[in-house]
XYZ file of C-alpha atoms in Angstrom:
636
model
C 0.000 0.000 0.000
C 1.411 3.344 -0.915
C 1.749 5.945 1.502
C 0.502 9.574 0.767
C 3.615 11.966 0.519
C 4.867 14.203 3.754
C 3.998 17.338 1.456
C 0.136 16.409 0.792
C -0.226 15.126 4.325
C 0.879 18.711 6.065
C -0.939 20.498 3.576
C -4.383 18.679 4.268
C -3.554 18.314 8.294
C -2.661 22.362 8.522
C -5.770 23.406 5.868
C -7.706 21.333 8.535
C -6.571 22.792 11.772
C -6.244 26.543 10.448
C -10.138 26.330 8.719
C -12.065 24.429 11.104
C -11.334 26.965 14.325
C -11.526 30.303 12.349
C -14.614 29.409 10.688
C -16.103 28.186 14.323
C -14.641 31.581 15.760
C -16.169 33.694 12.725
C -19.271 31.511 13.467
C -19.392 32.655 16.789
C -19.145 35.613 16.519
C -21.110 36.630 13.834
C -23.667 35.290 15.969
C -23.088 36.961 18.732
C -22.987 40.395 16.743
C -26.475 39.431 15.102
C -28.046 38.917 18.261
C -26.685 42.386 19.355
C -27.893 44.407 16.246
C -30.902 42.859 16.882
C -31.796 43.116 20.269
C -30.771 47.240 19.713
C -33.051 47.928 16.682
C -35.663 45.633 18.130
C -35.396 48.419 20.785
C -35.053 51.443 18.674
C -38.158 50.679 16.925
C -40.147 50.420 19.985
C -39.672 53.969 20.613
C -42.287 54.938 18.754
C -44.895 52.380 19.847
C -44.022 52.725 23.360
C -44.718 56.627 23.143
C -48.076 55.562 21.555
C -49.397 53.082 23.506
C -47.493 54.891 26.904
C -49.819 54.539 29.477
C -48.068 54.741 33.067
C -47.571 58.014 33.987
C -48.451 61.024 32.111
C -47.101 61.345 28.634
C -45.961 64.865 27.430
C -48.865 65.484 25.432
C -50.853 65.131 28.687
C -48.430 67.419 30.561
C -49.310 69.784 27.444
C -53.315 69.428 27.749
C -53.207 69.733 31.310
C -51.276 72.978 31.556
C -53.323 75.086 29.258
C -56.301 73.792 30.903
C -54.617 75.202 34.000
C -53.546 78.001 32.045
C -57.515 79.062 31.019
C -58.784 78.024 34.475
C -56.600 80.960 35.843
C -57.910 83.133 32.873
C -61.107 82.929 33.686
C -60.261 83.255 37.669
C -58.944 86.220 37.434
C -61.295 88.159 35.297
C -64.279 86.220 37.712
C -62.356 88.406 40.627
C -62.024 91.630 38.590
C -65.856 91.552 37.895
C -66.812 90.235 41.713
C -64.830 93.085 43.410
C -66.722 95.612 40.665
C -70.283 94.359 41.608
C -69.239 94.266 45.342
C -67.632 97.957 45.169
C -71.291 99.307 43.684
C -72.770 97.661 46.324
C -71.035 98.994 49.225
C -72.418 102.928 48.822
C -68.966 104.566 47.769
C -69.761 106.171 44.715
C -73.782 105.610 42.506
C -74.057 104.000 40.131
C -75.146 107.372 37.938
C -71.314 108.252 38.922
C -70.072 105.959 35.946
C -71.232 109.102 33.325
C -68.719 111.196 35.135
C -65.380 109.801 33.639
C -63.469 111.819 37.035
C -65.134 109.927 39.495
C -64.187 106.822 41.650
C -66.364 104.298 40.065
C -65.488 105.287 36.088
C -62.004 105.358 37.238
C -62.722 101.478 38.814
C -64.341 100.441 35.400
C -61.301 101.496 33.480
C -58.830 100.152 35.980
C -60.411 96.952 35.585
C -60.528 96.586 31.413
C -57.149 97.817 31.787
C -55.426 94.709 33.974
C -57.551 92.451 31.711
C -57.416 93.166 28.558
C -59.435 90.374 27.648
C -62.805 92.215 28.825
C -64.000 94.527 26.462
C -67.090 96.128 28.152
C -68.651 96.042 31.898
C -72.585 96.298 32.195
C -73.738 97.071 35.615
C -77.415 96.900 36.649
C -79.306 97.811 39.830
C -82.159 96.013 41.220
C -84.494 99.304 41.249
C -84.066 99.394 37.543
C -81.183 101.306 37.074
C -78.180 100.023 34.101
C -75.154 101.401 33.088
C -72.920 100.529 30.738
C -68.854 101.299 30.408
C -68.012 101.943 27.714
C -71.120 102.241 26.035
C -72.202 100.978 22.620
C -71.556 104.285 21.182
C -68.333 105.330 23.587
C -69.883 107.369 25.776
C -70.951 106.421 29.523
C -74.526 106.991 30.836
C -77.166 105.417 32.558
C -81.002 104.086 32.212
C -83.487 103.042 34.410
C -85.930 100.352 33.015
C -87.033 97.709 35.190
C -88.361 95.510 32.638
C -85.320 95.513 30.166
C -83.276 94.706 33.243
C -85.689 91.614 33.891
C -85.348 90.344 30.313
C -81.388 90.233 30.673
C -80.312 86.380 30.802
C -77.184 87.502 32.658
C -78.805 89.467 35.411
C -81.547 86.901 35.738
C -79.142 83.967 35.948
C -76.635 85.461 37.990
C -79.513 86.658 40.668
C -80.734 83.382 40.581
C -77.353 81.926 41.284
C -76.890 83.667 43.782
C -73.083 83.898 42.349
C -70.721 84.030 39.921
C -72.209 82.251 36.461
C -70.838 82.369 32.860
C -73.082 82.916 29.748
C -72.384 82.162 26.234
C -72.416 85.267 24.363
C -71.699 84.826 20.588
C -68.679 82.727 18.919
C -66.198 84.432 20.229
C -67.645 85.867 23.474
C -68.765 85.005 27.016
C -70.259 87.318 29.682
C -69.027 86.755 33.585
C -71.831 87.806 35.813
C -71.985 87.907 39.822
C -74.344 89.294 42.211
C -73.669 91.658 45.116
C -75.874 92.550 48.318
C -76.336 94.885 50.698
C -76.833 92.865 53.714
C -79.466 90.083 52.552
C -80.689 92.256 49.772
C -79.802 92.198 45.786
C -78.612 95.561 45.265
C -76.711 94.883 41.849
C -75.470 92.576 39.374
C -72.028 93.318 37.590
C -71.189 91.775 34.014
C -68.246 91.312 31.876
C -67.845 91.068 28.077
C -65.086 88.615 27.586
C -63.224 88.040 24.105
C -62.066 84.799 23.639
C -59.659 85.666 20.705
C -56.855 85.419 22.666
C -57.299 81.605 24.013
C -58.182 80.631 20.325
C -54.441 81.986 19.143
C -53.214 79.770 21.882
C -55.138 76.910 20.932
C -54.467 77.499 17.196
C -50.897 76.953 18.555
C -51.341 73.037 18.946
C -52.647 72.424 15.665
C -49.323 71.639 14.195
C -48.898 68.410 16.795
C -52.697 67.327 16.549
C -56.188 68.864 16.238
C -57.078 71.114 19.321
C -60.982 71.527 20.550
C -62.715 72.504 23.196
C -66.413 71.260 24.144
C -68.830 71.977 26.659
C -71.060 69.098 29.471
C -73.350 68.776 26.666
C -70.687 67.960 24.356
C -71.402 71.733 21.908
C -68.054 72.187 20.041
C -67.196 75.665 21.757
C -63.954 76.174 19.762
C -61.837 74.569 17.381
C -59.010 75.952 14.910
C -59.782 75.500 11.417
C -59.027 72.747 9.343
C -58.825 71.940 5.876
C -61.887 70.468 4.230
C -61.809 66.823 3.901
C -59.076 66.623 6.577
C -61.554 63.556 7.889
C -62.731 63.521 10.499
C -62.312 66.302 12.083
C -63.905 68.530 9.462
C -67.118 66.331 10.071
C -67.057 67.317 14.212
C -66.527 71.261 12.690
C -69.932 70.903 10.971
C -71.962 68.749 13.197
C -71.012 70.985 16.390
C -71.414 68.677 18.572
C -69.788 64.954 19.639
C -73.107 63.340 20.095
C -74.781 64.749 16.850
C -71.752 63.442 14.492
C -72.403 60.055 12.711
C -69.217 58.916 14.021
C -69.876 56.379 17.175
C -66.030 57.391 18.635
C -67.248 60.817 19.154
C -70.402 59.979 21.170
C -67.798 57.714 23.353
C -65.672 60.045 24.199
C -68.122 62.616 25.337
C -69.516 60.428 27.643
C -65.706 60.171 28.914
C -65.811 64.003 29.206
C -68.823 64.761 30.469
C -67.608 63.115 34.053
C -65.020 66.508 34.247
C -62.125 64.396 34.527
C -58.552 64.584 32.780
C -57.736 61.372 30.981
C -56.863 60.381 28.000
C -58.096 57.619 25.238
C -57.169 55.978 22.154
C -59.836 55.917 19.823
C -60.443 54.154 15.847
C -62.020 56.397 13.613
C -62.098 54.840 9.467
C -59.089 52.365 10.389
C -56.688 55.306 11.966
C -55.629 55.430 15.315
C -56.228 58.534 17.284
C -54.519 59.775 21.198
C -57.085 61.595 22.562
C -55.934 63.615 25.693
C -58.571 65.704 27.707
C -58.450 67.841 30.333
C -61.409 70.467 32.089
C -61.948 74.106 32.755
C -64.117 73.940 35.685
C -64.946 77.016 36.367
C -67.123 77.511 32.882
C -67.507 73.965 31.913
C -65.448 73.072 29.173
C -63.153 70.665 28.792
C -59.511 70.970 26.632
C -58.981 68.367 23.808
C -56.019 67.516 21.483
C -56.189 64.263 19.509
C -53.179 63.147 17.901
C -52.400 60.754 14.648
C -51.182 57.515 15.971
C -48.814 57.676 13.496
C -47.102 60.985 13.501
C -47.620 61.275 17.367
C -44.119 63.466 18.761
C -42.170 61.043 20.774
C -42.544 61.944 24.341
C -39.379 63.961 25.688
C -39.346 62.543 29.128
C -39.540 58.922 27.439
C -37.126 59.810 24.684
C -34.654 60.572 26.841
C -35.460 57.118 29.085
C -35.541 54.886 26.220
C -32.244 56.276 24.833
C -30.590 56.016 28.251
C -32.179 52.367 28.420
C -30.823 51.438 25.139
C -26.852 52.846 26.170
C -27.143 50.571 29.154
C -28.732 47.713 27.295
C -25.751 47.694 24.461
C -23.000 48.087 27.169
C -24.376 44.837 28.899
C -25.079 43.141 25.607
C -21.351 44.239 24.554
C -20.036 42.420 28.187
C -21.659 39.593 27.820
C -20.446 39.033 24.202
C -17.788 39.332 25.130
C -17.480 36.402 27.955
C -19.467 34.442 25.569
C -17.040 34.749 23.112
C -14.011 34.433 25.685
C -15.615 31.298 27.366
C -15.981 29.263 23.512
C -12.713 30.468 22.616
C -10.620 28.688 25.433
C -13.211 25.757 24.910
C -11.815 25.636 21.408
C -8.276 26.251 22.245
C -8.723 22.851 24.557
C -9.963 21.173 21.742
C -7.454 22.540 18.909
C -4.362 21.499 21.309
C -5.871 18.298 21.771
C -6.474 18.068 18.154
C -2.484 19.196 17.022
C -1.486 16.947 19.692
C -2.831 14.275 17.580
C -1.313 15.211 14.619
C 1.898 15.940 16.360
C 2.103 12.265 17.371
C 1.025 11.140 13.734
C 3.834 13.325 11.943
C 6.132 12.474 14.482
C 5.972 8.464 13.687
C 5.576 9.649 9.330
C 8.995 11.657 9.935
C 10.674 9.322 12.245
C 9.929 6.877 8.749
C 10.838 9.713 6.484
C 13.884 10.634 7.947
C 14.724 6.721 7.721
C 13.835 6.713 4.075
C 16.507 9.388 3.603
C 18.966 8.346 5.434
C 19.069 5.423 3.538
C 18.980 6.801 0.259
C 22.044 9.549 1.798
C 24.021 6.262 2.323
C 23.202 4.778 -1.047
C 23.825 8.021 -2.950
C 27.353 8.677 -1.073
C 27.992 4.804 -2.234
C 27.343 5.818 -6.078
C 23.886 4.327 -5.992
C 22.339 8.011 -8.351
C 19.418 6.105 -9.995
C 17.045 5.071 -7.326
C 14.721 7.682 -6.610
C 13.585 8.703 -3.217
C 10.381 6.835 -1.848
C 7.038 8.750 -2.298
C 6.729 8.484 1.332
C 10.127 10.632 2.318
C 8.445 13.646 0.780
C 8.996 16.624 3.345
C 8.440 19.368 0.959
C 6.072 22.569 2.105
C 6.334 22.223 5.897
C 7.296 25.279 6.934
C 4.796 26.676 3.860
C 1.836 25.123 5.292
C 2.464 26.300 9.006
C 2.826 30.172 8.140
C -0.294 29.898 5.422
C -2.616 28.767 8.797
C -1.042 31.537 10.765
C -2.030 34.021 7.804
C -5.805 32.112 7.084
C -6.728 32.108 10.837
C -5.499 36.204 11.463
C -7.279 37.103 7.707
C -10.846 35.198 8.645
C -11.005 36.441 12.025
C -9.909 39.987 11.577
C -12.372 39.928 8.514
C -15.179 38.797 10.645
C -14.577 41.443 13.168
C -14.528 44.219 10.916
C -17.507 42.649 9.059
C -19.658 42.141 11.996
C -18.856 45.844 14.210
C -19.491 47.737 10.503
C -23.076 45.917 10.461
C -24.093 46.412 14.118
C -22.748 50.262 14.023
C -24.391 51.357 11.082
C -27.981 49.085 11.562
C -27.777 50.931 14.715
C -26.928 54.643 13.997
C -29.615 54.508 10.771
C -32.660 53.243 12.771
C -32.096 55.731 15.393
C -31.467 58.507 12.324
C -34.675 57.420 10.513
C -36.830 57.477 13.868
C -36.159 61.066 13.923
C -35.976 62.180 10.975
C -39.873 63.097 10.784
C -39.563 65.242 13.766
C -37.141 67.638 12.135
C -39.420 68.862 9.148
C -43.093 70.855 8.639
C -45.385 68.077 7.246
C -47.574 70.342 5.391
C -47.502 74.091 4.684
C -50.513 76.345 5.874
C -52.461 78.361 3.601
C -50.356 82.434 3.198
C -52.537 84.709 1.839
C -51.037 86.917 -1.074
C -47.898 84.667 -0.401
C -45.788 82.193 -2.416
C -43.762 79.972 -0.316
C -41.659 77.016 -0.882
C -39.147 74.712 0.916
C -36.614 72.984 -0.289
C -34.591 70.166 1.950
C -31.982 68.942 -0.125
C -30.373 66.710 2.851
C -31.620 67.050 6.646
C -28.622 66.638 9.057
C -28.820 68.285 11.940
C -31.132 70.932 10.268
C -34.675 71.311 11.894
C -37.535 73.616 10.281
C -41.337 74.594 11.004
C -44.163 76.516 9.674
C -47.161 77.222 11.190
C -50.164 79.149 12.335
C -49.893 80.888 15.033
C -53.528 82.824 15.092
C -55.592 83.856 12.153
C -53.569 86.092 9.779
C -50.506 85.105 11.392
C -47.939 82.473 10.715
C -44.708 81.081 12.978
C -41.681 80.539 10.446
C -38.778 78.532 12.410
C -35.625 76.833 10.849
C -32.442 76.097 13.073
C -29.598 73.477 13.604
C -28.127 71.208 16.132
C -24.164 71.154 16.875
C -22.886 67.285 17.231
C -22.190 63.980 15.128
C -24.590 62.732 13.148
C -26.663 60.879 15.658
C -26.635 63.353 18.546
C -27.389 66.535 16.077
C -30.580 64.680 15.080
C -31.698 63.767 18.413
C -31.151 66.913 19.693
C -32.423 68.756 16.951
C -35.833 66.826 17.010
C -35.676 67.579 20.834
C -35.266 71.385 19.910
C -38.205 71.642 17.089
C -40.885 69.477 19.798
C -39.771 72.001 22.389
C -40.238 75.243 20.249
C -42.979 73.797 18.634
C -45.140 73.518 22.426
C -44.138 76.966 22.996
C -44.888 78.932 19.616
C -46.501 82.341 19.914
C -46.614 85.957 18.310
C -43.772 87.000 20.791
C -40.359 85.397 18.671
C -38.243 86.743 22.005
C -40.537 84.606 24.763
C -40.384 81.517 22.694
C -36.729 81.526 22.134
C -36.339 82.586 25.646
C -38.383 79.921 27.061
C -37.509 76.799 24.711
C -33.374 77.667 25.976
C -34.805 77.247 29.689
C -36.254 74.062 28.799
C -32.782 73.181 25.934
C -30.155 74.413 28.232
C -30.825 71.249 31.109
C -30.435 68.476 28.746
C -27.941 69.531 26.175
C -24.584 70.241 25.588
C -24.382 71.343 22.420
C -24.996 74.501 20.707
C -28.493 74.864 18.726
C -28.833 77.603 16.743
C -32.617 79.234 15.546
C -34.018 81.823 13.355
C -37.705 82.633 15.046
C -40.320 84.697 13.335
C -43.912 85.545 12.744
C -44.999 86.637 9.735
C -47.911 88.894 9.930
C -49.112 88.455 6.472
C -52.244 90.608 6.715
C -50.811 93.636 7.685
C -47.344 93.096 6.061
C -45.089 92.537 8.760
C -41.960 90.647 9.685
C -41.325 89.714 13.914
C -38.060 88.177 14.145
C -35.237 86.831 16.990
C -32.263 85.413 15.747
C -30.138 83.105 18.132
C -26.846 82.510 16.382
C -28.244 81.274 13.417
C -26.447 82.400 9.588
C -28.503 85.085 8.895
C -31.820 85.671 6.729
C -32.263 88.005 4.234
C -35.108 89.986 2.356
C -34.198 90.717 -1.338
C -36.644 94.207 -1.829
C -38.158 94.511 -5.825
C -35.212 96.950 -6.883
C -32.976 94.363 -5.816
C -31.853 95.852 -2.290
C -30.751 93.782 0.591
C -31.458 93.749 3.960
C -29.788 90.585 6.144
C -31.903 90.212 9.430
C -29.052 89.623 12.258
C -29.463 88.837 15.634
C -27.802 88.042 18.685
C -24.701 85.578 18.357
C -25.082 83.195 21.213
C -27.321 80.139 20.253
C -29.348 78.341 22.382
C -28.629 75.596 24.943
C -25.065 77.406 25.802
C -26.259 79.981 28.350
C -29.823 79.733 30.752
C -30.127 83.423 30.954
C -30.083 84.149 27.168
C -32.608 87.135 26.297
C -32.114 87.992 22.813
C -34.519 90.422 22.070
C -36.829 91.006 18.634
C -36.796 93.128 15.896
C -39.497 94.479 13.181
C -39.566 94.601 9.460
C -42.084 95.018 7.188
C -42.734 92.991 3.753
C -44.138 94.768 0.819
C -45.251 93.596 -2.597
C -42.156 91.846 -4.309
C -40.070 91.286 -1.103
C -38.525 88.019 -0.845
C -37.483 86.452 2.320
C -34.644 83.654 2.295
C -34.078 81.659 4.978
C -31.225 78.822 5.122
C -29.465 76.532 6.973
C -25.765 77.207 7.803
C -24.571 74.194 5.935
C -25.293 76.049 3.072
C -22.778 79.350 3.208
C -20.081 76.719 4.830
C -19.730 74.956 1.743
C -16.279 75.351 -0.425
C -16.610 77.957 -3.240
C -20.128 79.566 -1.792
C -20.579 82.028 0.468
C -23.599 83.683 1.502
C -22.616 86.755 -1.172
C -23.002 84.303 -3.540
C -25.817 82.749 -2.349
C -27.653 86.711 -2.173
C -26.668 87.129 -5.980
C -28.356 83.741 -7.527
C -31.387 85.029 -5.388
C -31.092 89.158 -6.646
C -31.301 87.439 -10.262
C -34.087 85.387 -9.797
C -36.478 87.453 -7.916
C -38.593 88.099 -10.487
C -39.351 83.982 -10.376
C -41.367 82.013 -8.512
C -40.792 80.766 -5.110
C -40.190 77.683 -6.399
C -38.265 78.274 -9.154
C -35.914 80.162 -7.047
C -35.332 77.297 -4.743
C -34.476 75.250 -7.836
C -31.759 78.081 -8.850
C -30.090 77.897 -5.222
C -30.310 74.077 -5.120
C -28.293 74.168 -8.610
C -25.815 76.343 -7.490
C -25.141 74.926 -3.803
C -22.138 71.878 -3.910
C -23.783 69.265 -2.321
C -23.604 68.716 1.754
C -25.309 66.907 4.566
C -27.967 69.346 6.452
C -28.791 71.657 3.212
C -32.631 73.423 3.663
C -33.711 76.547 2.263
C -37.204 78.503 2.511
C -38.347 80.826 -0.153
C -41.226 83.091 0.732
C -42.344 86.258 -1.899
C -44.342 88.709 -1.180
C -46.803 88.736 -4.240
C-alpha cells in the first residue's frame, strides 16, 4: 500500500486545523454580533410604539393638555375676581351708580382700571335692582345710565346670575362670554355686575397646537365651543366642525368620548375612527364647563421627551451589557476551542512524528546509497517533506485574515444598523409636514439633505404664521436627536412674541444639552405686512426688496442651549409687494466655493421667479452637503 507523501499530508492536516477553528470563531461571533444588532433595533423601533401606547404616567402630550387647561382656568379666575370686586364695590355705597357718566369719578375710574389689567374684557354692564343700568363703555363710547325695570328683567345675565346667587358664565356669541356675579347689601340684591369677555386670545393659543394634533374645546353637553380650522376633507375632524357637537356626528367614537368628558375628569383615550388610530388627551376648565382636547395621529404622534430621553438612556445601558456579555461568551468558547485545537495538534503531532521518524529513515538510507554511487534510485514517495514550513505560516495568515475579517464585518453591520434606525426614527420630527395656507404669499421649501437641520411653519392665530428653521451642533446621531428635541420644544411653545419663545424653549434646551443649537424665530404677519423676528446665532436671513436691495436680518450671536439666561430680544420689518425672504441653513454658506454673497446674488437674479423656481436656482448652485434646507417666501 502506498503511503501519501509528507507534502500532501501537512498540507491537508494544517488546511484542517487553520479552517475548522476560524470558521467556528467567525461563526461565533457573527452570531453573537447578530443577536446584538438585533436586540438594539428591536429596541429602537419600539420607541415609537411605546410613546403611543405609553400609558403609566403622564405622557408629554398630557403634561401639554393639562397645563393650558390650568392656564384658562386661571384666565377665567382672574377676570371672575375683577368683575366680583366691581359688583361688590357698587354695592357697598362709595360712589352711585349714575357716577359711571362722570369719567373723574371713583367708580369710572374702577371700570377702566379693571378693562385695563384684563385686557381680555371689552365692556362692563352694571345693573341695579331698582331698575337702574349702566354701561362702560357704552355701545356708542360714551358712559350713561337708564333706568328700566323691565329691560333689566329680560337680561339672561342678570336673571341667571340673581338666581345663582353667584358668579355664572353665559355664552355670548362665537367668540364671546359674559361673567356675571351678584352683590348685596346685607341680605338684599342691590346689583349685578357683568363682563364682556373676548375669547380671541385663548383661540391663538389653541391654534398653537394644531401643528402636533387637532385642538378643541367642548362643553357638558358635548357643543363644540372652539376649534381651529381645518382643511376640508381633513376627515374627520372637518365632520365634528360641521356637526357641532360629539353626540350629533355620525361617528360612534365621538359619542364615546363625550360620555368620557362629560364626568369633568382629565384622561386620555385611544380611539379608531375609518381604520386610523387617534390619542385623545382631555383635560377640564371647571370654572365655565369646558373641557380641553387635542387628539393626535397615531402615526405621527411626537415622541414623548421625558420617554425619549429614558428609552435612549435604556438602550446605552442595554448595548454596554449586551457588549459584556459578548464578550465572555465569546471568551468562554474560545478557550473551549483552544482545549480542543491542542488536543487536536497533539494528535497530529504524534502522527507526523511516527511519518517523519519513517521519512527521515527513508533518507537516510537513500544519503548512504547516494554517497555509495547508488544516483538512480529515486527517493520513496513516502520521504516527501516538501512545504512544511509553507503550510504552518499559510494557517497563521488564514486564521489572522478570517477572524480579523469577521470582526470588521460584523462591528461595521451592528454600528451602522444601529446609527440609521435611530437617524430614521427622527428624521420626521425635524421637518413641517404640510404648509398652511399664506394669503397673497408664495412659499416654498426645499430640503436637499436634513442633518442636523430642523424647520417649522405654522399658524400661530388667524392672519398670522410662525416661520422657524435652526440646527443642532454634534455627530450625526446626537445633532438629530437633539435637533428633534429642539423643534418638539419650540414647537409647544410657539406664539406671536419670537423673544418669549426663544427665551423659554433655551430654559427648557439648556438642562439636557450640551451642544450649541442655533434658531431663526419669526412671525410673519401676512395681513398687515409685517416681519417679527429673533435670531439666536443662526447664519442670517435676508429679504431681497423689488429693486434688488438687501437687507440681512441679524441677531444676537449666542445660540441656544449654551447659556440659561439668554434674552435675545426682537426686531421688526415690514414685507411689501415683491419682497422676498430667504431663509437657510448654515450648511449652506459653509460649503467650499459659496458664500452667503453668492448665495444673495443667484437670489437678486431670480427674484422676479417664482418661489419655487428660485429654490431650484439655489439648489443648482449649492455643492452638495449633509444638512442643506432653504425657505423661499415672496411677497406677491
Amino acid at each position: 500500500m502506498m503511503r501519501p507523501p509528507i507534502s500532501s499530508t501537512l498540507i491537508v492536516l494544517m488546511v484542517i486545523a487553520a479552517v475548522v477553528p476560524a470558521a467556528v470563531m467567525g461563526l461565533l461571533f457573527s452570531m453573537e454580533v447578530s443577536r446584538i444588532s438585533g436586540s438594539i433595533q428591536a429596541q429602537l423601533g419600539d420607541i415609537n410604539s411605546t410613546a403611543i401606547n405609553y400609558s403609566s404616567g403622564a405622557t408629554d402630550q398630557e403634561i401639554i393638555v393639562t397645563s393650558k387647561a390650568l392656564q384658562y382656568e386661571e384666565f377665567f379666575r382672574r377676570i371672575a375676581e375683577s368683575n366680583q370686586f366691581v359688583a361688590d364695590y357698587l354695592a357697598s355705597g362709595i360712589q352711585d351708580i349714575d357716577r359711571v357718566a362722570d369719567p373723574n369719578s371713583s367708580l369710572s375710574l374702577t371700570l377702566r382700571r379693571a378693562i385695563k389689567r384684563n385686557s381680555a374684557i371689552e365692556r362692563i354692564y352694571l345693573a341695579t335692582a331698582d331698575g337702574r343700568m349702566a354701561s362702560w363703555p357704552d355701545v356708542d363710547g360714551t358712559r350713561k345710565t337708564t333706568r328700566n325695570a323691565s329691560e333689566i328683567g329680560s337680561l339672561r345675565w342678570y336673571t341667571a346670575a340673581q338666581a345663582a346667587g353667584g358668579t355664572v358664565w353665559i355664552y355670548g356669541d362665537d367668540m364671546h362670554l359674559i361673567c356675571a356675579a351678584p352683590a348685596y347689601r346685607n341680605i338684599t340684591l342691590y346689583c349685578v355686575a357683568a363682563s364682556e369677555v373676548s375669547l380671541s386670545d385663548i383661540y391663538s393659543d389653541l391654534s398653537g397646537l394644531r401643528g402636533s394634533g387637532y385642538p378643541f374645546i367642548v362643553n357638558r353637553t358635548g357643543d363644540l365651543v372652539m376649534m381651529p380650522k381645518v382643511r376640508r376633507g381633513d376627515s374627520p375632524w372637518d365632520n365634528l366642525l360641521l356637526s357641532g357637537n360629539l353626540y350629533r356626528s355620525n361617528i360612534s367614537a365621538f359619542a364615546e368620548l363625550g360620555d368620557r368628558i362629560s364626568k369633568g375628569k382629565s384622561g386620555s383615550d385611544f380611539l379608531t375612527i375609518d381604520g386610523r388610530g387617534w390619542f385623545v388627551v382631555y383635560s377640564p376648565v371647571k370654572s365655565v364647563g369646558w373641557t380641553v382636547a387635542v387628539a393626535y395621529p397615531s402615526e405621527k404622534m411626537m415622541v414623548p421627551l421625558s420617554l425619549m430621553e429614558s428609552s435612549l438612556n435604556s438602550i446605552s445601558q442595554r448595548s454596554a451589557e449586551l457588549m459584556r456579555s459578548c464578550a465572555a461568551t465569546i471568551l468562554s468558547r474560545a478557550l473551549l476551542l483552544m482545549v480542543i485545537s491542542g488536543a487536536v495538534f497533539g494528535l497530529i503531532g504524534i502522527t507526523l512524528r511516527r511519518q517523519l521518524r519513517r521519512s527521515a529513515g527513508c533518507i537516510s538510507e537513500a544519503m548512504r546509497r547516494i554517497g555509495e554511487g547508488d544516483l538512480d534510485k529515486r527517493l520513496p514517495a513516502g520521504c516527501d517533506l516538501e512545504g512544511i514550513l509553507e503550510s504552518f505560516e499559510s494557517m497563521r495568515r488564514s486564521l489572522r485574515a478570517i477572524v480579523d475579517r469577521a470582526r470588521a464585518e460584523g462591528y461595521e453591520r451592528g454600528s451602522q444598523d444601529k446609527e440609521s434606525s435611530v437617524l430614521k426614527t427622527f428624521d420626521r420630527f425635524l421637518s413641517a409636514e404640510s404648509l398652511p395656507p399664506i394669503e397673497g404669499y408664495d412659499i416654498c421649501v426645499r430640503q436637499i439633505s436634513i442633518g442636523g437641520t430642523f424647520h417649522d411653519i405654522l399658524e400661530t392665530q388667524h392672519g398670522k404664521v410662525a416661520l422657524c428653521l435652526g440646527r443642532a451642533g454634534g455627530d450625526s446621531l446626537d445633532s438629530a436627536v437633539l435637533a428633534a428635541t429642539a423643534r418638539a420644544v419650540i414647537r409647544a411653545l410657539s406664539s406671536p412674541h419670537p423673544d418669549e419663545v426663544v427665551k423659554r424653549a433655551n430654559g427648557i434646551l439648556v438642562k439636557s444639552s450640551s451642544a450649541p443649537i442655533s434658531c431663526f424665530y419669526a412671525v410673519l404677519d401676512y395681513l398687515g405686512g409685517e416681519l417679527v423676528y429673533s435670531n439666536a446665532g443662526h447664519a442670517p436671513p435676508f429679504v431681497v426688496s423689488k429693486d434688488g436691495s438687501v437687507d440681512t436680518l441679524c441677531g444676537d450671536g449666542i445660540p441656544m442651549a449654551i447659556r440659561d439666561d439668554l434674552d435675545i430680544g426682537y426686531e421688526r420689518r415690514s414685507i411689501s409687494g415683491g419682497d422676498v425672504l430667504v431663509m437657510y441653513s448654515e450648511g449652506m454658506i459653509e460649503a467650499q466655493g459659496f458664500d452667503l454673497e453668492r448665495l444673495i446674488g443667484v437670489v437678486r437674479g431670480s427674484r422676479a421667479k417664482s418661489a419655487s423656481e428660485m429654490a431650484d436656482d439655489i439648489e443648482r448652485a449649492v455643492p452638495k452637503r449633509d444638512g442643506l434646507t432653504v425657505i423661499v417666501i415672496k411677497a406677491t
